[in-house]
mmCIF file of C-alpha atoms in Angstrom:
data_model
loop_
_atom_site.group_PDB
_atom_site.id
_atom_site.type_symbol
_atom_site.label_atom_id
_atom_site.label_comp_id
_atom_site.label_asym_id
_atom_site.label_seq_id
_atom_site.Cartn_x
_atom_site.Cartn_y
_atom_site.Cartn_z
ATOM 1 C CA UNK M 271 -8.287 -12.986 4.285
ATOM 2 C CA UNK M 272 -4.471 -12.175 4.723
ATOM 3 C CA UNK M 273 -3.534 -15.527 6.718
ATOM 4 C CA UNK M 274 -5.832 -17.714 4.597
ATOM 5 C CA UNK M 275 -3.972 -15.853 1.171
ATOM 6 C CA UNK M 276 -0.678 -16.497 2.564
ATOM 7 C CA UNK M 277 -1.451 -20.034 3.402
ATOM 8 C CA UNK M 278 -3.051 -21.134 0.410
ATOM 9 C CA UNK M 279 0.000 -19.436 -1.736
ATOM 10 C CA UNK M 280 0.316 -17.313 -4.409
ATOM 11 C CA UNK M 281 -0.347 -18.111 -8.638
ATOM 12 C CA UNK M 282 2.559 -15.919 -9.464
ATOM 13 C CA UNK M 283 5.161 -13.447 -8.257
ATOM 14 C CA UNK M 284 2.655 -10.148 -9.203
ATOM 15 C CA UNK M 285 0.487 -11.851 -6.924
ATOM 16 C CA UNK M 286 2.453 -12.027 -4.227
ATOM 17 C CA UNK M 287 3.782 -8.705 -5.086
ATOM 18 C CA UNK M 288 0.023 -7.367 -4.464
ATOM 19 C CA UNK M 289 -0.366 -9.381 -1.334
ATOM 20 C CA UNK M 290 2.749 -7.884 0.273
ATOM 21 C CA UNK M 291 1.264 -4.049 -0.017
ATOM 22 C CA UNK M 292 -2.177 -5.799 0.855
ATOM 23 C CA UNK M 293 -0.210 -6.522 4.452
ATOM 24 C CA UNK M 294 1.474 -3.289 4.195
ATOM 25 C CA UNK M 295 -2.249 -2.061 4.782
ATOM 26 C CA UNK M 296 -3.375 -4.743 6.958
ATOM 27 C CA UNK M 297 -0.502 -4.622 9.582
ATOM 28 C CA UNK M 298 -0.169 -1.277 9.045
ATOM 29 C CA UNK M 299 3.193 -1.323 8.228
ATOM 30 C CA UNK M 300 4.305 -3.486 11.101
ATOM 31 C CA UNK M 301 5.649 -5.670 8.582
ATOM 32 C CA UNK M 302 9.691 -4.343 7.563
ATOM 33 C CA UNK M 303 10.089 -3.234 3.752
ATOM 34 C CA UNK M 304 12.638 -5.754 4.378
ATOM 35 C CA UNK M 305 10.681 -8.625 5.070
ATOM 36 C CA UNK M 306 8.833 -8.191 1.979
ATOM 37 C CA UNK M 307 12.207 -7.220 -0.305
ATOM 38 C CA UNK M 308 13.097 -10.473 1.347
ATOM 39 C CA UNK M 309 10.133 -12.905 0.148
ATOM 40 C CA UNK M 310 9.856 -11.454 -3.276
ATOM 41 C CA UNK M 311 13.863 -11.521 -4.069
ATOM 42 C CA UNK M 312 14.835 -14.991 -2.752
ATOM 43 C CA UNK M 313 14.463 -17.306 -5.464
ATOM 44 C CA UNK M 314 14.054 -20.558 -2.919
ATOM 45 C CA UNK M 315 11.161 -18.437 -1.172
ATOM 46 C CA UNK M 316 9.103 -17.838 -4.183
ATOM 47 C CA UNK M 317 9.299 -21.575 -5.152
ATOM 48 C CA UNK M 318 7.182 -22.402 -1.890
ATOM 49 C CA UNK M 319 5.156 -19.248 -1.973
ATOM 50 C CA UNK M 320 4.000 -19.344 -5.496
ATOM 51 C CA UNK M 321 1.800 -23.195 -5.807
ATOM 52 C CA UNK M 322 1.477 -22.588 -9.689
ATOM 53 C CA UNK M 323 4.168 -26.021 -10.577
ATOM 54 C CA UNK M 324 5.368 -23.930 -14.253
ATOM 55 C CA UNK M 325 5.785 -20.816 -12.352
ATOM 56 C CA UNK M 326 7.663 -22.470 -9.213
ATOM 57 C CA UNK M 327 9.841 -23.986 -12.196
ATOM 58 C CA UNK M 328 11.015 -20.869 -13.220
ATOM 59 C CA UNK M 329 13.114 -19.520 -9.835
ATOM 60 C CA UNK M 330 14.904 -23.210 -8.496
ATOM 61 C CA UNK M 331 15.710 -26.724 -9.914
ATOM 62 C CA UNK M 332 12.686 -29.183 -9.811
ATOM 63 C CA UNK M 333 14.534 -31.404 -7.403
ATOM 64 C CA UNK M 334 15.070 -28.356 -4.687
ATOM 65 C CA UNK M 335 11.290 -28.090 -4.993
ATOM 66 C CA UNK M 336 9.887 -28.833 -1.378
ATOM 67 C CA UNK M 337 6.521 -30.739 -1.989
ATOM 68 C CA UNK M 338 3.128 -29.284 -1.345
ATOM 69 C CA UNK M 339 2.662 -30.279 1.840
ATOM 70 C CA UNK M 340 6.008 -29.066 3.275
ATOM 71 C CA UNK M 341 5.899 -25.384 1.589
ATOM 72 C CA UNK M 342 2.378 -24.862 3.138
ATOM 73 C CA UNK M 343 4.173 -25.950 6.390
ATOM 74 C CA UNK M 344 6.605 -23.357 5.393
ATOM 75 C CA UNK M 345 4.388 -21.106 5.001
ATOM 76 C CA UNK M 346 2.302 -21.392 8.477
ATOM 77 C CA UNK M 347 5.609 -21.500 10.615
ATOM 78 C CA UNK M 348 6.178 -17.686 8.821
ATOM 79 C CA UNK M 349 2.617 -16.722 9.170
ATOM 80 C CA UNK M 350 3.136 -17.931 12.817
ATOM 81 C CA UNK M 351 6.534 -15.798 13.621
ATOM 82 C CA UNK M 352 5.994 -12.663 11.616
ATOM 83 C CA UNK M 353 2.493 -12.133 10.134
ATOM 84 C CA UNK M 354 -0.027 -13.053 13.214
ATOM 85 C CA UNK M 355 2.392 -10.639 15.620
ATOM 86 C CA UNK M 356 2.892 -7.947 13.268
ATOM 87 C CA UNK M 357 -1.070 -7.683 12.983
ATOM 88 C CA UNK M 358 -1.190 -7.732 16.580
ATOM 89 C CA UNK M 359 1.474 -5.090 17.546
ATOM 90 C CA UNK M 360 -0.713 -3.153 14.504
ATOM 91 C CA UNK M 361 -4.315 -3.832 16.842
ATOM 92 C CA UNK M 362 -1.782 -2.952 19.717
ATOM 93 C CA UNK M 363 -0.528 0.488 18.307
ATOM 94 C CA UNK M 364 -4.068 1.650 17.412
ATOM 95 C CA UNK M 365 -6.729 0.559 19.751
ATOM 96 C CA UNK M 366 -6.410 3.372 22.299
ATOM 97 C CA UNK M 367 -4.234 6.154 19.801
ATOM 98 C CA UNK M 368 -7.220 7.616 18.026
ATOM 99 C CA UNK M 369 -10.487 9.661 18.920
ATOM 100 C CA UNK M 370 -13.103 7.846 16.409
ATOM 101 C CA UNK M 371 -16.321 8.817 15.660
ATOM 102 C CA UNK M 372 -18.840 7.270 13.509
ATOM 103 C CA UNK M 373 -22.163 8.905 11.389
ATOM 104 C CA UNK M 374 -23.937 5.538 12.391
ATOM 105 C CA UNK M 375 -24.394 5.715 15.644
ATOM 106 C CA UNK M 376 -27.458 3.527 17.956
ATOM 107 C CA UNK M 377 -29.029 6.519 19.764
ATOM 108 C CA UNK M 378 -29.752 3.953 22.777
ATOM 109 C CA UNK M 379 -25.738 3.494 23.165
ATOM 110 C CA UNK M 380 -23.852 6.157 22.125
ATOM 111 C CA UNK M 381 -20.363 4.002 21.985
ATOM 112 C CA UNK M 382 -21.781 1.666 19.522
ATOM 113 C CA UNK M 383 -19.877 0.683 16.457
ATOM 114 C CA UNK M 384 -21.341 -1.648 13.683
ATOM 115 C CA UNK M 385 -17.792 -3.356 12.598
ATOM 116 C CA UNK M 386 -19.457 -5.199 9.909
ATOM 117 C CA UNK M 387 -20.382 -1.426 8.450
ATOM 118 C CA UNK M 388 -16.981 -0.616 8.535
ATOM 119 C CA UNK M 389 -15.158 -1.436 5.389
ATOM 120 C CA UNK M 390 -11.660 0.720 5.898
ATOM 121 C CA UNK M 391 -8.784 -0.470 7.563
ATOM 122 C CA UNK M 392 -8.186 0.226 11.173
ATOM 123 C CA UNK M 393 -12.025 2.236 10.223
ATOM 124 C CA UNK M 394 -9.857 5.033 9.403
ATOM 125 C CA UNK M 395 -11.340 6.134 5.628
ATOM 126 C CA UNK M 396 -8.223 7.941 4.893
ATOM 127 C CA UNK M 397 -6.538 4.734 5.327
ATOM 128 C CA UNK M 398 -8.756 2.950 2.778
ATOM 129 C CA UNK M 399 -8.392 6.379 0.233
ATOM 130 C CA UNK M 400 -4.252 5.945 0.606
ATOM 131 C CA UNK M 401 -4.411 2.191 0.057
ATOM 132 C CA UNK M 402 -6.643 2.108 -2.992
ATOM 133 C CA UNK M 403 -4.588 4.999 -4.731
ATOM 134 C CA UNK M 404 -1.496 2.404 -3.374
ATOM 135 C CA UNK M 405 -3.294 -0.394 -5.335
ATOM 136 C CA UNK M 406 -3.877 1.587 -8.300
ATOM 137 C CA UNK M 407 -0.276 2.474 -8.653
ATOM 138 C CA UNK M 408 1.062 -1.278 -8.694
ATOM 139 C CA UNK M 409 -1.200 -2.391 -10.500
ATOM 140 C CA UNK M 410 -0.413 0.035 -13.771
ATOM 141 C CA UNK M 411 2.732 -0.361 -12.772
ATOM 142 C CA UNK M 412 2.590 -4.278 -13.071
ATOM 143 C CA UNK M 413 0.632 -4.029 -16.735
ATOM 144 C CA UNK M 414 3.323 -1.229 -17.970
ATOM 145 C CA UNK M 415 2.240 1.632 -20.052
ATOM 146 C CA UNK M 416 2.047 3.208 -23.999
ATOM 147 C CA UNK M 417 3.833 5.903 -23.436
ATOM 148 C CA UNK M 418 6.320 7.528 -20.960
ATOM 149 C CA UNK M 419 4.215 10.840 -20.990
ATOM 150 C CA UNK M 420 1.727 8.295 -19.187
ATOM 151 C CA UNK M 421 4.522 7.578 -16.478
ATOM 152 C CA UNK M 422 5.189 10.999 -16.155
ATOM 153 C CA UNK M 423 1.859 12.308 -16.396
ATOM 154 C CA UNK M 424 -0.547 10.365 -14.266
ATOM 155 C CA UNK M 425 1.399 7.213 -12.644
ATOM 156 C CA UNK M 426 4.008 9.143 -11.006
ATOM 157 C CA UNK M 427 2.112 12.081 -9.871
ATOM 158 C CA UNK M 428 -0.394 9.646 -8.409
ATOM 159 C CA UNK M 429 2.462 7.566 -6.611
ATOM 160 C CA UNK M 430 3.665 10.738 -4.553
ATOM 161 C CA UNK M 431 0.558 11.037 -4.058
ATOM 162 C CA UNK M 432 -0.191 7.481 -2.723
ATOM 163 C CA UNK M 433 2.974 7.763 -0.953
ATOM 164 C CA UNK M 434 2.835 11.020 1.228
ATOM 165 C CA UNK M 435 6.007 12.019 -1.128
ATOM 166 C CA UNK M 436 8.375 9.583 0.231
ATOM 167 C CA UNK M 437 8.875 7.908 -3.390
ATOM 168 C CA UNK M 438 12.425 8.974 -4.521
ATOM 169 C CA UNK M 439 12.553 12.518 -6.150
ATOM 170 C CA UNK M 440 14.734 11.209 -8.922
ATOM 171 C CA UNK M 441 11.865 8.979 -10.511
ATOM 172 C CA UNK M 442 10.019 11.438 -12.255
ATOM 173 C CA UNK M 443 13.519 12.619 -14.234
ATOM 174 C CA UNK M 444 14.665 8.954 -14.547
ATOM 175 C CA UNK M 445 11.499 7.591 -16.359
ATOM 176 C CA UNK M 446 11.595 10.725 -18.439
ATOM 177 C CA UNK M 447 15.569 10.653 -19.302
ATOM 178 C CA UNK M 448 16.845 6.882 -18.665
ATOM 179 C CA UNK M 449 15.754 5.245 -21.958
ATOM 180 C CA UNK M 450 16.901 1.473 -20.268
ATOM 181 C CA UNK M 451 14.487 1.933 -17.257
ATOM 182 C CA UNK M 452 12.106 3.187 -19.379
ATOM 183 C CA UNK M 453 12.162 0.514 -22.006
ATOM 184 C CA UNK M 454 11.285 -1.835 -19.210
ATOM 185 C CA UNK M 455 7.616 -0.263 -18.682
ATOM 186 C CA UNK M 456 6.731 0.970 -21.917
ATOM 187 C CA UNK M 457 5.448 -1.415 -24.531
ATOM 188 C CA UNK M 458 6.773 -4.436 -23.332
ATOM 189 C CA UNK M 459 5.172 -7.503 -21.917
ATOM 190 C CA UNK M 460 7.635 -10.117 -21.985
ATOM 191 C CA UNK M 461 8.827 -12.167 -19.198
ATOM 192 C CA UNK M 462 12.071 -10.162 -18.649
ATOM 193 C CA UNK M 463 10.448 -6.719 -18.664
ATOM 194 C CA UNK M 464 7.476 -8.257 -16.311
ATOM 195 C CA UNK M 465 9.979 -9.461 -13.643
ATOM 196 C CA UNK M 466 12.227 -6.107 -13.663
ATOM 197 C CA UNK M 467 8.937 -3.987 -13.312
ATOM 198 C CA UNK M 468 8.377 -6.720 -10.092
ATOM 199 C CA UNK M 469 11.398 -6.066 -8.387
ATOM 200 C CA UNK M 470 11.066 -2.526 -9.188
ATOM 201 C CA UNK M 471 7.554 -2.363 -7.640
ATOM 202 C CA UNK M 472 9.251 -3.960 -4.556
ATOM 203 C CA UNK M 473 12.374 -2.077 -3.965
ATOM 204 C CA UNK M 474 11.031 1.786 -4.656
ATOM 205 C CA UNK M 475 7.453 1.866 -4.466
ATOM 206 C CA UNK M 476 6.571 -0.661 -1.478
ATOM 207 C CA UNK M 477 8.852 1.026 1.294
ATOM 208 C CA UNK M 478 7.654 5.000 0.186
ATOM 209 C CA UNK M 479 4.036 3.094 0.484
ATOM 210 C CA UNK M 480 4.845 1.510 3.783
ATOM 211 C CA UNK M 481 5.965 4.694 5.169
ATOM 212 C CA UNK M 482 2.704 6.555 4.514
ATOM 213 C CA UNK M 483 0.831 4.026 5.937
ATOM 214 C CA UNK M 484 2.756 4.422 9.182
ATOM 215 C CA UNK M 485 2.197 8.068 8.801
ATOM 216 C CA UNK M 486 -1.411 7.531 8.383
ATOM 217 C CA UNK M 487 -1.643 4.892 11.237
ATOM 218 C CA UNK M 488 -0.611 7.792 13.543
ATOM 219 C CA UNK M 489 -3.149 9.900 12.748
ATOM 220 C CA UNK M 490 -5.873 10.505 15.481
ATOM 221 C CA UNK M 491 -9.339 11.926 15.827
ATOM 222 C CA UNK M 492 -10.436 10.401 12.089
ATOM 223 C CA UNK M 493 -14.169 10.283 11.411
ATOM 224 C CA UNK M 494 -15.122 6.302 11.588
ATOM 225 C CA UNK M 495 -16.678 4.817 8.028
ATOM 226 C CA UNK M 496 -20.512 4.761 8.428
ATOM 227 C CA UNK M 497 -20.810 2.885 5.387
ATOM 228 C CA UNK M 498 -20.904 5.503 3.282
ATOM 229 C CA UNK M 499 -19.725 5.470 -0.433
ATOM 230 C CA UNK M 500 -16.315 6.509 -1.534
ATOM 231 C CA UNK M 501 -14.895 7.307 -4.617
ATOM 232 C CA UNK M 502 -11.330 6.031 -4.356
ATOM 233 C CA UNK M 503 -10.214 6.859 -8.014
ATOM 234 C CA UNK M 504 -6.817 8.162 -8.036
ATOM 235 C CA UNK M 505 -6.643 12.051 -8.043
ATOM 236 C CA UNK M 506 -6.531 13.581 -11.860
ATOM 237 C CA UNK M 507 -3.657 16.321 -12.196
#
């Protein structure tokens, strides 16, 4: 699902935006904060990533447009160099690191794992419970908020959360104090604000997220996912 995303494109820059922690995840964090600072700041490389024509409009010139065809060609020589290796030094830096277990077990072989019961990544559950309180987090972030007591309340308490506390320490005070980054979040849903809470997304939250992934990835001796249901809501303070 991550190659065929990346190849088909993206309808906007929030959608890429969600794809690049969606990797985060996926590669387990193989993939730099860097390279995905790098795909969602260039101008020229959102106007072949994003295939919506208005929205490609909006970061280059419509005659330094590549065509169709040549941006998806774009796309697969990255996919080739970057994403298909990073998901395999990922299967690489997990396959023998961790003692798993699983509740589902075939009582005539012991060892056997049902991988289409296994719906967490790496079938590490605390994985999947980090990345949907990850998911949560851009996602408010993305739609903005009523209030800063909301920031300051819930999103950002949830974030350290999310992030194993590697978000800045300065955040909570900033939204509370700095009325201009605050203004950008709260009550606002115009193109400007929408872009700025983008690039914020991408700059603080997505390497403090990639770092706990990394963190988690190292973990050993994690219980495998027997297909059990779990409530991934973010954590209530």
């Amino acid at each position: 699902d991550l190659l065929r995303s990346w190849l088909a494109g993206f309808a906007d820059r929030a959608d890429l935006l969600r794809w690049c922690h969606e990797a985060t995840v996926a590669t387990l964090g193989q993939l730099s904060p860097e390279w995905h600072r790098d795909r969602l700041m260039s101008l020229s490389e959102l106007s072949t990533l994003v295939v919506d024509d208005r929205e490609r409009r909006r970061w280059v010139d419509e005659d330094a447009l590549l065509d169709r065809e040549r941006a998806r060609e774009w796309r697969l020589a990255v996919a080739s160099t970057d994403l298909i290796p990073a998901c395999q030094t990922a299967l690489r830096r997990i396959r023998w690191s961790a003692v798993e277990y699983t509740s589902d077990h075939d009582d005539d072989d012991p060892a056997y794992v049902d991988v289409d019961d296994q719906d967490e990544p790496a079938m590490r559950p605390g994985l999947g419970e980090t990345a949907e309180r990850q998911r949560w987090v851009v996602d408010r972030g993305l739609e903005g908020f009523d209030s800063r007591d909301e920031i300051v309340e819930r999103w950002i308490p949830v974030a350290i959360h999310a992030s194993f506390a590697e978000l800045d320490e300065s955040l909570s005070s900033a939204f509370w104090s700095e009325q201009p980054l605050r203004a950008m979040f709260v009550d606002r849903d115009d193109q400007a604000a929408q872009f700025y809470r983008e690039s914020f997304l991408a700059v603080e939250f997505l390497p403090a997220f990639n770092r706990a992934i990394e963190q988690l990835a190292d973990r050993s001796g994690e219980a495998v996912s027997g297909g059990e249901t779990t409530d991934h809501s973010p954590v209530r303070y």
